[in-house]
PDB file of C-alpha atoms in Angstrom:
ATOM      1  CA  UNK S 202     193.126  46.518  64.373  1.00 85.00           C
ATOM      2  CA  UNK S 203     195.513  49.115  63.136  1.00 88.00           C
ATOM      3  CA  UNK S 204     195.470  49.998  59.235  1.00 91.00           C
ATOM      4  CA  UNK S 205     199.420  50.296  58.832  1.00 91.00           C
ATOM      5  CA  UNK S 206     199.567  53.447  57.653  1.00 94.00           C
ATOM      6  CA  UNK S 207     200.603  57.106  58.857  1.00 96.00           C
ATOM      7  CA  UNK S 208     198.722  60.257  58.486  1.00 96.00           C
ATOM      8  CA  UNK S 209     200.985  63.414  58.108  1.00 95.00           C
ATOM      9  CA  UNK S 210     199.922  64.214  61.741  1.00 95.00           C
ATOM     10  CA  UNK S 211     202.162  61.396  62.482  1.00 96.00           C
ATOM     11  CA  UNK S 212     199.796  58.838  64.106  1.00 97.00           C
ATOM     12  CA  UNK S 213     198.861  55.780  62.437  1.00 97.00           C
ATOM     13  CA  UNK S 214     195.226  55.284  61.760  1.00 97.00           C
ATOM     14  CA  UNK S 215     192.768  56.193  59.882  1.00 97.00           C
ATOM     15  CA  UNK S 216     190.574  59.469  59.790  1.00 97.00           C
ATOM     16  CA  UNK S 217     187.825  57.683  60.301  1.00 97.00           C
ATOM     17  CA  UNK S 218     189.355  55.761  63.152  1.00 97.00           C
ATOM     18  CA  UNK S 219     190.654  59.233  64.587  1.00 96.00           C
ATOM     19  CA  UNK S 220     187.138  60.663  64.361  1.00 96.00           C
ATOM     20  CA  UNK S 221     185.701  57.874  66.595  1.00 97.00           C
ATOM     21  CA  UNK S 222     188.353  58.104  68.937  1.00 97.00           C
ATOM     22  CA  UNK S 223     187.626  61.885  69.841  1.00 95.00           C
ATOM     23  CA  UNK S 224     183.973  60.793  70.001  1.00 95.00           C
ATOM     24  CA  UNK S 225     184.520  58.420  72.556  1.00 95.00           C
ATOM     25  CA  UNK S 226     182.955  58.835  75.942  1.00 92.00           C
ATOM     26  CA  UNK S 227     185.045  56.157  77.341  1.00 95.00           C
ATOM     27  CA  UNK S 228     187.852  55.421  76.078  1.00 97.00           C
ATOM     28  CA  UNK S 229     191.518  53.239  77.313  1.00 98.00           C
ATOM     29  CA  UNK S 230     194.596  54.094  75.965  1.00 98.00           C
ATOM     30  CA  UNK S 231     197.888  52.298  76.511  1.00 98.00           C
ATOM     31  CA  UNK S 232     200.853  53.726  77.614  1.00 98.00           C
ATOM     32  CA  UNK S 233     204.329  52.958  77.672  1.00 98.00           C
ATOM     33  CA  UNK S 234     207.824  54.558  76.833  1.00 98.00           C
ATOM     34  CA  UNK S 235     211.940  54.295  77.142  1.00 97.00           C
ATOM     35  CA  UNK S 236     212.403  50.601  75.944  1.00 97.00           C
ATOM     36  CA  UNK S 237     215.777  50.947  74.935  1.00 96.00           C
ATOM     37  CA  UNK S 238     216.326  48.138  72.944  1.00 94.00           C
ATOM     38  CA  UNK S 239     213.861  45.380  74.461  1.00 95.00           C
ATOM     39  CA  UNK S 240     211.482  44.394  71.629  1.00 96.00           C
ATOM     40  CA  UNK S 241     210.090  41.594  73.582  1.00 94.00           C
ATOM     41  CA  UNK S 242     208.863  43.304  76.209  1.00 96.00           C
ATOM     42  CA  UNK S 243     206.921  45.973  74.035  1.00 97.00           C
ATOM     43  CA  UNK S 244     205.774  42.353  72.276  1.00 96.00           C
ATOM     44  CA  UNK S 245     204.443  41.217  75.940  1.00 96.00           C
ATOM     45  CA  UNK S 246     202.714  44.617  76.041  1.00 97.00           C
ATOM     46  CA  UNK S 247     201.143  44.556  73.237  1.00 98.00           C
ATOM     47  CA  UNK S 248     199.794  40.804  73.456  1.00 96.00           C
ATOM     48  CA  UNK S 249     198.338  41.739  76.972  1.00 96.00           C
ATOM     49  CA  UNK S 250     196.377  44.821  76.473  1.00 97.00           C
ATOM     50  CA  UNK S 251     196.912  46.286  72.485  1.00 96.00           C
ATOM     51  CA  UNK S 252     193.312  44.551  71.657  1.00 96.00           C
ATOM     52  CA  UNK S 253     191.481  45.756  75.135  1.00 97.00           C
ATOM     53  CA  UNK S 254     192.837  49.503  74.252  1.00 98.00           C
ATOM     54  CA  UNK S 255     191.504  52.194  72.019  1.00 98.00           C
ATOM     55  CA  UNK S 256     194.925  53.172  71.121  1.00 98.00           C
ATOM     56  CA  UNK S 257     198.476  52.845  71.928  1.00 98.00           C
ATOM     57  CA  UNK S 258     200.998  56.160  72.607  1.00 98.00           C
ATOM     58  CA  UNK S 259     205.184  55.448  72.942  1.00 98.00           C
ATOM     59  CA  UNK S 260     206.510  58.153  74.582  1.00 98.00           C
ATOM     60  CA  UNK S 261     209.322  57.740  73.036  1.00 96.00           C
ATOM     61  CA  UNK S 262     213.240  56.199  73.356  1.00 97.00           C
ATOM     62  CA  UNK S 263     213.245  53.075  71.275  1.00 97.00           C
ATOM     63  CA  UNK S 264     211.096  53.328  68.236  1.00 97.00           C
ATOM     64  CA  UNK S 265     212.455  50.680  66.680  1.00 97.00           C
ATOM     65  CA  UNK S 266     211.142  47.848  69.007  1.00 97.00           C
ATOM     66  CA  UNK S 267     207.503  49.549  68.505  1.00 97.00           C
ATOM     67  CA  UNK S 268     208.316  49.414  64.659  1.00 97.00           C
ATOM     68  CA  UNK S 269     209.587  45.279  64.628  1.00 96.00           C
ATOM     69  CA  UNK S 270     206.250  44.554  66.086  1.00 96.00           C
ATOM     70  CA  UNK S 271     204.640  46.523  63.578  1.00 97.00           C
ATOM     71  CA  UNK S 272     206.545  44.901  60.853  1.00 95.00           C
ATOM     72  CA  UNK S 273     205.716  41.587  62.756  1.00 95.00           C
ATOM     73  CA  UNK S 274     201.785  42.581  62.345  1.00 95.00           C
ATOM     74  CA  UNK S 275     202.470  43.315  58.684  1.00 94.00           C
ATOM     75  CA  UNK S 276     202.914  39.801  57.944  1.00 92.00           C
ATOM     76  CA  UNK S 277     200.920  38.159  60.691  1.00 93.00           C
ATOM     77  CA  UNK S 278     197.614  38.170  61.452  1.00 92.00           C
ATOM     78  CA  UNK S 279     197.565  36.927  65.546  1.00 91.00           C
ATOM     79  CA  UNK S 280     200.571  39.977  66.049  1.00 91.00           C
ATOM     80  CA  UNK S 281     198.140  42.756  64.071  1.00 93.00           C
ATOM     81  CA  UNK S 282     195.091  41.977  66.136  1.00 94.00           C
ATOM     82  CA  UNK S 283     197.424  43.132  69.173  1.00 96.00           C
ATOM     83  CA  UNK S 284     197.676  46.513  67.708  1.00 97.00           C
ATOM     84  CA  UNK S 285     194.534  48.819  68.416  1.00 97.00           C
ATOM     85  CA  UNK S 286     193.127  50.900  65.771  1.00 97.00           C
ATOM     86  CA  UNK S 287     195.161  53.819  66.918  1.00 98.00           C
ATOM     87  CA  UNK S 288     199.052  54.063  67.692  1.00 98.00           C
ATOM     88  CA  UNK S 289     200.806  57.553  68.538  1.00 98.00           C
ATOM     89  CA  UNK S 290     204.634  58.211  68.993  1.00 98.00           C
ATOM     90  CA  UNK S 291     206.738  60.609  69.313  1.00 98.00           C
ATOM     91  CA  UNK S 292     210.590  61.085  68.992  1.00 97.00           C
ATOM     92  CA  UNK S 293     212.931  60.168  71.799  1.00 96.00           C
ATOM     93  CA  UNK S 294     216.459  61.813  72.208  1.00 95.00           C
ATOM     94  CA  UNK S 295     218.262  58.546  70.844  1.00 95.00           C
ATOM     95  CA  UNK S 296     215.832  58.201  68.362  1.00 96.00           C
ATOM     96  CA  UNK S 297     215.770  59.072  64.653  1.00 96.00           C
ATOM     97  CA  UNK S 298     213.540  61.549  62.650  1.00 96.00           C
ATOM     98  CA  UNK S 299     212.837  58.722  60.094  1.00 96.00           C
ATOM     99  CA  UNK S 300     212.821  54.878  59.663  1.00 95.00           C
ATOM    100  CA  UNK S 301     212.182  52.476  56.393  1.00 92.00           C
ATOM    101  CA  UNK S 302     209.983  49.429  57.169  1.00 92.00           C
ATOM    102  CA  UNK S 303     208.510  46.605  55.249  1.00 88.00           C
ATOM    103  CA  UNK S 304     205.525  48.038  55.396  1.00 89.00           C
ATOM    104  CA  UNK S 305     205.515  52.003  54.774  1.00 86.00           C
ATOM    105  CA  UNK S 306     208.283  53.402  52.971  1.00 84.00           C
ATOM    106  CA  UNK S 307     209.415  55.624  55.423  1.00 92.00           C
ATOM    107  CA  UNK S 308     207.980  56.366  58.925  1.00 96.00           C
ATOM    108  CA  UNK S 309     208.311  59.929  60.071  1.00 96.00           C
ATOM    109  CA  UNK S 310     208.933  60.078  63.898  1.00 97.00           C
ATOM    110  CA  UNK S 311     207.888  63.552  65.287  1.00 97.00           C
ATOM    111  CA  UNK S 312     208.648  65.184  68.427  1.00 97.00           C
ATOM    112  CA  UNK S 313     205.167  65.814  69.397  1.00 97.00           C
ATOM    113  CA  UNK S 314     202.003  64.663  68.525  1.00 98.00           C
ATOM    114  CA  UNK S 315     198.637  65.850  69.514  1.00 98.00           C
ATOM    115  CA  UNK S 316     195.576  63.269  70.287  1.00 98.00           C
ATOM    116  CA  UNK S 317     192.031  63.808  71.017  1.00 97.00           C
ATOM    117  CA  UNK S 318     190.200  61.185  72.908  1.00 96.00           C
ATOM    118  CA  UNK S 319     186.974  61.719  73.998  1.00 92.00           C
ATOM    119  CA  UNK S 320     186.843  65.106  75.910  1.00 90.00           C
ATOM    120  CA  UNK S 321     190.481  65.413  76.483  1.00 95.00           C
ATOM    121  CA  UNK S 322     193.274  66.733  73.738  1.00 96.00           C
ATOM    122  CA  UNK S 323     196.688  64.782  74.617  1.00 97.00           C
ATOM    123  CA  UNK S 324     199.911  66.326  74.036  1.00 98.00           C
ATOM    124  CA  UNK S 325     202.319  63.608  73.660  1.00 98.00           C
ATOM    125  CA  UNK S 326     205.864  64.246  74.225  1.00 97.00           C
ATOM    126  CA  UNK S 327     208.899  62.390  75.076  1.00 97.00           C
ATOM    127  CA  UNK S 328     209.916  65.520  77.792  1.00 93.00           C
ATOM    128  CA  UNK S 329     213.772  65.757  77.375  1.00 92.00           C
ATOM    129  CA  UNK S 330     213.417  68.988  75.692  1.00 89.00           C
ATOM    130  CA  UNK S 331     211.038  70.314  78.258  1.00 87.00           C
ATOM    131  CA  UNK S 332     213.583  69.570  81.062  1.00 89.00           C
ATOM    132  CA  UNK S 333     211.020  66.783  82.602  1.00 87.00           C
ATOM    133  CA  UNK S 334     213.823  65.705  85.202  1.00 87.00           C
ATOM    134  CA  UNK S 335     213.578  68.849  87.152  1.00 85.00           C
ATOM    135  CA  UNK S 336     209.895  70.139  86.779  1.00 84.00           C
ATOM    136  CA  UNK S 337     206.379  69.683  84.828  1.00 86.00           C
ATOM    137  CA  UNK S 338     205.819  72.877  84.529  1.00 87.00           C
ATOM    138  CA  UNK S 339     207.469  73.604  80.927  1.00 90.00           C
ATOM    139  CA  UNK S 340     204.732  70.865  79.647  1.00 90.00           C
ATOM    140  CA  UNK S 341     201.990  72.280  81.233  1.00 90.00           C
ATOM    141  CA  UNK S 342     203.200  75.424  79.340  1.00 91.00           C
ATOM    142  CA  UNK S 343     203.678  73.588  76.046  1.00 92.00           C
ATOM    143  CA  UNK S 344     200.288  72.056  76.700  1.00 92.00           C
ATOM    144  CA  UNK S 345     198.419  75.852  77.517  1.00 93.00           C
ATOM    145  CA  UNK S 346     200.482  76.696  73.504  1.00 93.00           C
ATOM    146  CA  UNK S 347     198.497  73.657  72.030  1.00 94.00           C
ATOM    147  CA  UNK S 348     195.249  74.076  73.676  1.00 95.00           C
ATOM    148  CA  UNK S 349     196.139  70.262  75.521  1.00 96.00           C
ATOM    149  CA  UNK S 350     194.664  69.064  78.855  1.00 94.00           C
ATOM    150  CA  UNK S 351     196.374  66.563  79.298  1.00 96.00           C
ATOM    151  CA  UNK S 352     200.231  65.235  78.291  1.00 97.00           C
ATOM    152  CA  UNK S 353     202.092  61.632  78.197  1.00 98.00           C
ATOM    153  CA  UNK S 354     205.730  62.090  78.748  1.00 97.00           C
ATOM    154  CA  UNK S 355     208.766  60.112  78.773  1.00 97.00           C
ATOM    155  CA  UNK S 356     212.635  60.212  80.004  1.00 95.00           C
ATOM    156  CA  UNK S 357     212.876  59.989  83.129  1.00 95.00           C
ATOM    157  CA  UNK S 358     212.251  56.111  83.626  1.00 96.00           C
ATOM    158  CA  UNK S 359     210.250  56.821  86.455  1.00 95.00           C
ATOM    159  CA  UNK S 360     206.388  56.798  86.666  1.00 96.00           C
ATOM    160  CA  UNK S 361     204.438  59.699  87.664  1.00 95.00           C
ATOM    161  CA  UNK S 362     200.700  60.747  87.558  1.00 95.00           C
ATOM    162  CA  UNK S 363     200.088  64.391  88.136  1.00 92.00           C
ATOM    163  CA  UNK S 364     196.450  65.477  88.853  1.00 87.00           C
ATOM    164  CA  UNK S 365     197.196  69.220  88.225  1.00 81.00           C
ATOM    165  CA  UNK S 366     194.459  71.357  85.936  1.00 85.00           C
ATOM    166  CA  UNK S 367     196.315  69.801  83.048  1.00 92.00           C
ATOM    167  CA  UNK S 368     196.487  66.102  84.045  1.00 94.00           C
ATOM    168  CA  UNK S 369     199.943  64.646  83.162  1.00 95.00           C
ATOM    169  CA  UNK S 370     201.334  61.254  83.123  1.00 96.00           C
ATOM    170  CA  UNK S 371     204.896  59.537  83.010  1.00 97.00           C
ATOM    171  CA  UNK S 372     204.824  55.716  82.627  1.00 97.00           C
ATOM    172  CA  UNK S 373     207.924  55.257  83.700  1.00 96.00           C
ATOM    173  CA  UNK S 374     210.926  52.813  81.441  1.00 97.00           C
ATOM    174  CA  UNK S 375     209.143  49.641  80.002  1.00 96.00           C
ATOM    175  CA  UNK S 376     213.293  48.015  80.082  1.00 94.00           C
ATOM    176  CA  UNK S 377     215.502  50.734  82.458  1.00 92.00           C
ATOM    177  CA  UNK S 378     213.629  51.558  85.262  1.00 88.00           C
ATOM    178  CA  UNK S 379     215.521  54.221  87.372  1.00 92.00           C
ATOM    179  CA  UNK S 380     215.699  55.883  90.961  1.00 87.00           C
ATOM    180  CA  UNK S 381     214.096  52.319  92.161  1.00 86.00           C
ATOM    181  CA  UNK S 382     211.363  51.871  90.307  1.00 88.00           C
ATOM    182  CA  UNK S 383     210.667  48.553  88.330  1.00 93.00           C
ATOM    183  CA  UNK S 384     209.549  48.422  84.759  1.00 94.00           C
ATOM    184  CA  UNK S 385     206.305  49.155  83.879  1.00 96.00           C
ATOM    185  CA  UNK S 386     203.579  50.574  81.321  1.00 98.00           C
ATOM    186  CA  UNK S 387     199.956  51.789  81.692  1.00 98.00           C
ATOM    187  CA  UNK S 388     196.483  52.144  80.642  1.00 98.00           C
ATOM    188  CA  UNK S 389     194.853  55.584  80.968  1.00 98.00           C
ATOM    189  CA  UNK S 390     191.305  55.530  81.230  1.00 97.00           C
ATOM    190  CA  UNK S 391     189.204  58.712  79.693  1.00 96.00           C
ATOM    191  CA  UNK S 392     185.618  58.392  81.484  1.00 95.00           C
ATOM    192  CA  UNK S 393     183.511  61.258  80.484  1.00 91.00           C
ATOM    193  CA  UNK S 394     185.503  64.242  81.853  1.00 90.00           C
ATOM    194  CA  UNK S 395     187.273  62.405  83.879  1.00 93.00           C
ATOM    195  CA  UNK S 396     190.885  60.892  83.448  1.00 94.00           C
ATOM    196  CA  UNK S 397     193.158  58.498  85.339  1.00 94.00           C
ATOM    197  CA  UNK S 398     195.812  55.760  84.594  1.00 96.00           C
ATOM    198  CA  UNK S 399     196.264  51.911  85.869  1.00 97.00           C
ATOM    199  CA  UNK S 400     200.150  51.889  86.337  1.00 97.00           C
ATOM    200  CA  UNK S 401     201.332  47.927  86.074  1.00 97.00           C
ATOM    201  CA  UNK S 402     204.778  47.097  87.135  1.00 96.00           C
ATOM    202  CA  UNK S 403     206.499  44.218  84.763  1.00 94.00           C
ATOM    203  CA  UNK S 404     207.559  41.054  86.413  1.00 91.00           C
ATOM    204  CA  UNK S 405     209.397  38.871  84.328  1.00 79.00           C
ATOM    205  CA  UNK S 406     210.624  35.295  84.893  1.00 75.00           C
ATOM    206  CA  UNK S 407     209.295  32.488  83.234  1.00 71.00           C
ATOM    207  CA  UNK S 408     205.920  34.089  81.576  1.00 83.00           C
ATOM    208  CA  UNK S 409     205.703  38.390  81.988  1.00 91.00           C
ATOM    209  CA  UNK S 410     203.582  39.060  84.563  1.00 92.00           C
ATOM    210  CA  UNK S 411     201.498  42.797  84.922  1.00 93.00           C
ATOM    211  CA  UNK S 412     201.044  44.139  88.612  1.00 94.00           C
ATOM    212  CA  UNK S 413     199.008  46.782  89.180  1.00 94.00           C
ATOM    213  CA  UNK S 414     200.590  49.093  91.683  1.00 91.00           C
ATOM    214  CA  UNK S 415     200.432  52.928  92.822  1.00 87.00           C
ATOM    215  CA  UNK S 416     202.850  55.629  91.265  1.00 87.00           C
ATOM    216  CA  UNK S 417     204.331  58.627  92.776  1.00 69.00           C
ATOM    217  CA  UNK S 418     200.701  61.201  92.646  1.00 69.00           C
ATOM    218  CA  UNK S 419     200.806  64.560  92.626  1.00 60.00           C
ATOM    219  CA  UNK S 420     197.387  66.559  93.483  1.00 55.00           C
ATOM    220  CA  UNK S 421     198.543  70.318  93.772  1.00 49.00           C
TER     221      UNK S 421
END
């Protein structure tokens, strides 16, 4: 379970908690971004896998739904064990730099974070600011700056996995899927040196269902 509280890194956890993270061999790390508003889907999310996962990254693009869940696990025990012992997010471009909970007095939102999970050092980045909608290569170069190997983006609403030398990842929109894609998340998996994501569209009618399915792959 998640402690509640933010280092000045921006991530909530512990250092304790990071330190076993980026000791990990193996290691599963959900993934979602762009929810816009729909706090019960990042609820569904959460219920499904938050307890199976090492940690959780947002890429960004509706904070607050992330933080009423949070605020929910403040005050109830079932909604904190959804929340793994790590949680990393970073800024959106309609989101703001700060937000007062319940829970922690203020919440700084950053633009990018930086997480180490077992062999690999994640740059985490929502991606408008790196001009995601018309190439990857400005992350890759923000990723060379930080010493990264790997980045979760946001933005475009569309899911992507990119098995270049620095391994990237889109989720696509958890709410506003765009250029016909359907809402989704994912879990990537660290395994050793090796790193890959499940990509699950969301089907919801009467009870939110999780599909695994293939995303647009890149292998250049």
């Amino acid at each position: 379970m998640n402690c509640l509280c933010q280092l000045p890194n921006g991530i909530f956890a512990t250092e304790e908690q990071l330190e076993v993270l980026k000791k990990k061999e193996n290691c599963k790390i959900l993934v979602f971004s762009d929810s816009h508003g729909d706090q019960y889907i990042v609820r569904d999310i959460f219920e499904k896998f938050g307890a199976s996962c090492d940690a959780a990254v947002f890429a960004g693009d509706g904070i607050y739904d992330l933080v009423r869940l949070m605020e929910k696990a403040s005050a109830y025990e079932e909604a904190k064990r959804w929340l793994p012992p790590v949680i990393a997010f970073v800024r959106g471009n309609n989101d703001p730099s700060f937000i007062s909970t319940s829970f922690c007095k203020k919440i700084f939102v950053p633009k990018r974070v930086i997480l180490e999970a077992g062999c690999r050092r994640i740059l985490i980045t929502h991606g408008n600011e790196e001009g995601v909608y018309y190439s990857t290569e400005p992350l890759e170069d923000s990723a060379e700056l930080e010493n990264a190997n790997a980045v979760i983006y946001g933005h475009t609403h569309f899911p992507v996995e990119n098995m270049h030398i620095i391994y990237s990842m889109n989720p696509g929109s958890c709410s506003c899927p765009r250029f016909r894609s359907k809402p989704g998340c994912a879990v990537l998996e660290v395994l050793g040196r090796d790193i890959s994501s499940i990509f699950y569209c969301i089907e919801a009618d009467r009870k939110t269902k999780f599909v695994p399915f293939f995303p647009e792959r890149f292998a250049y």
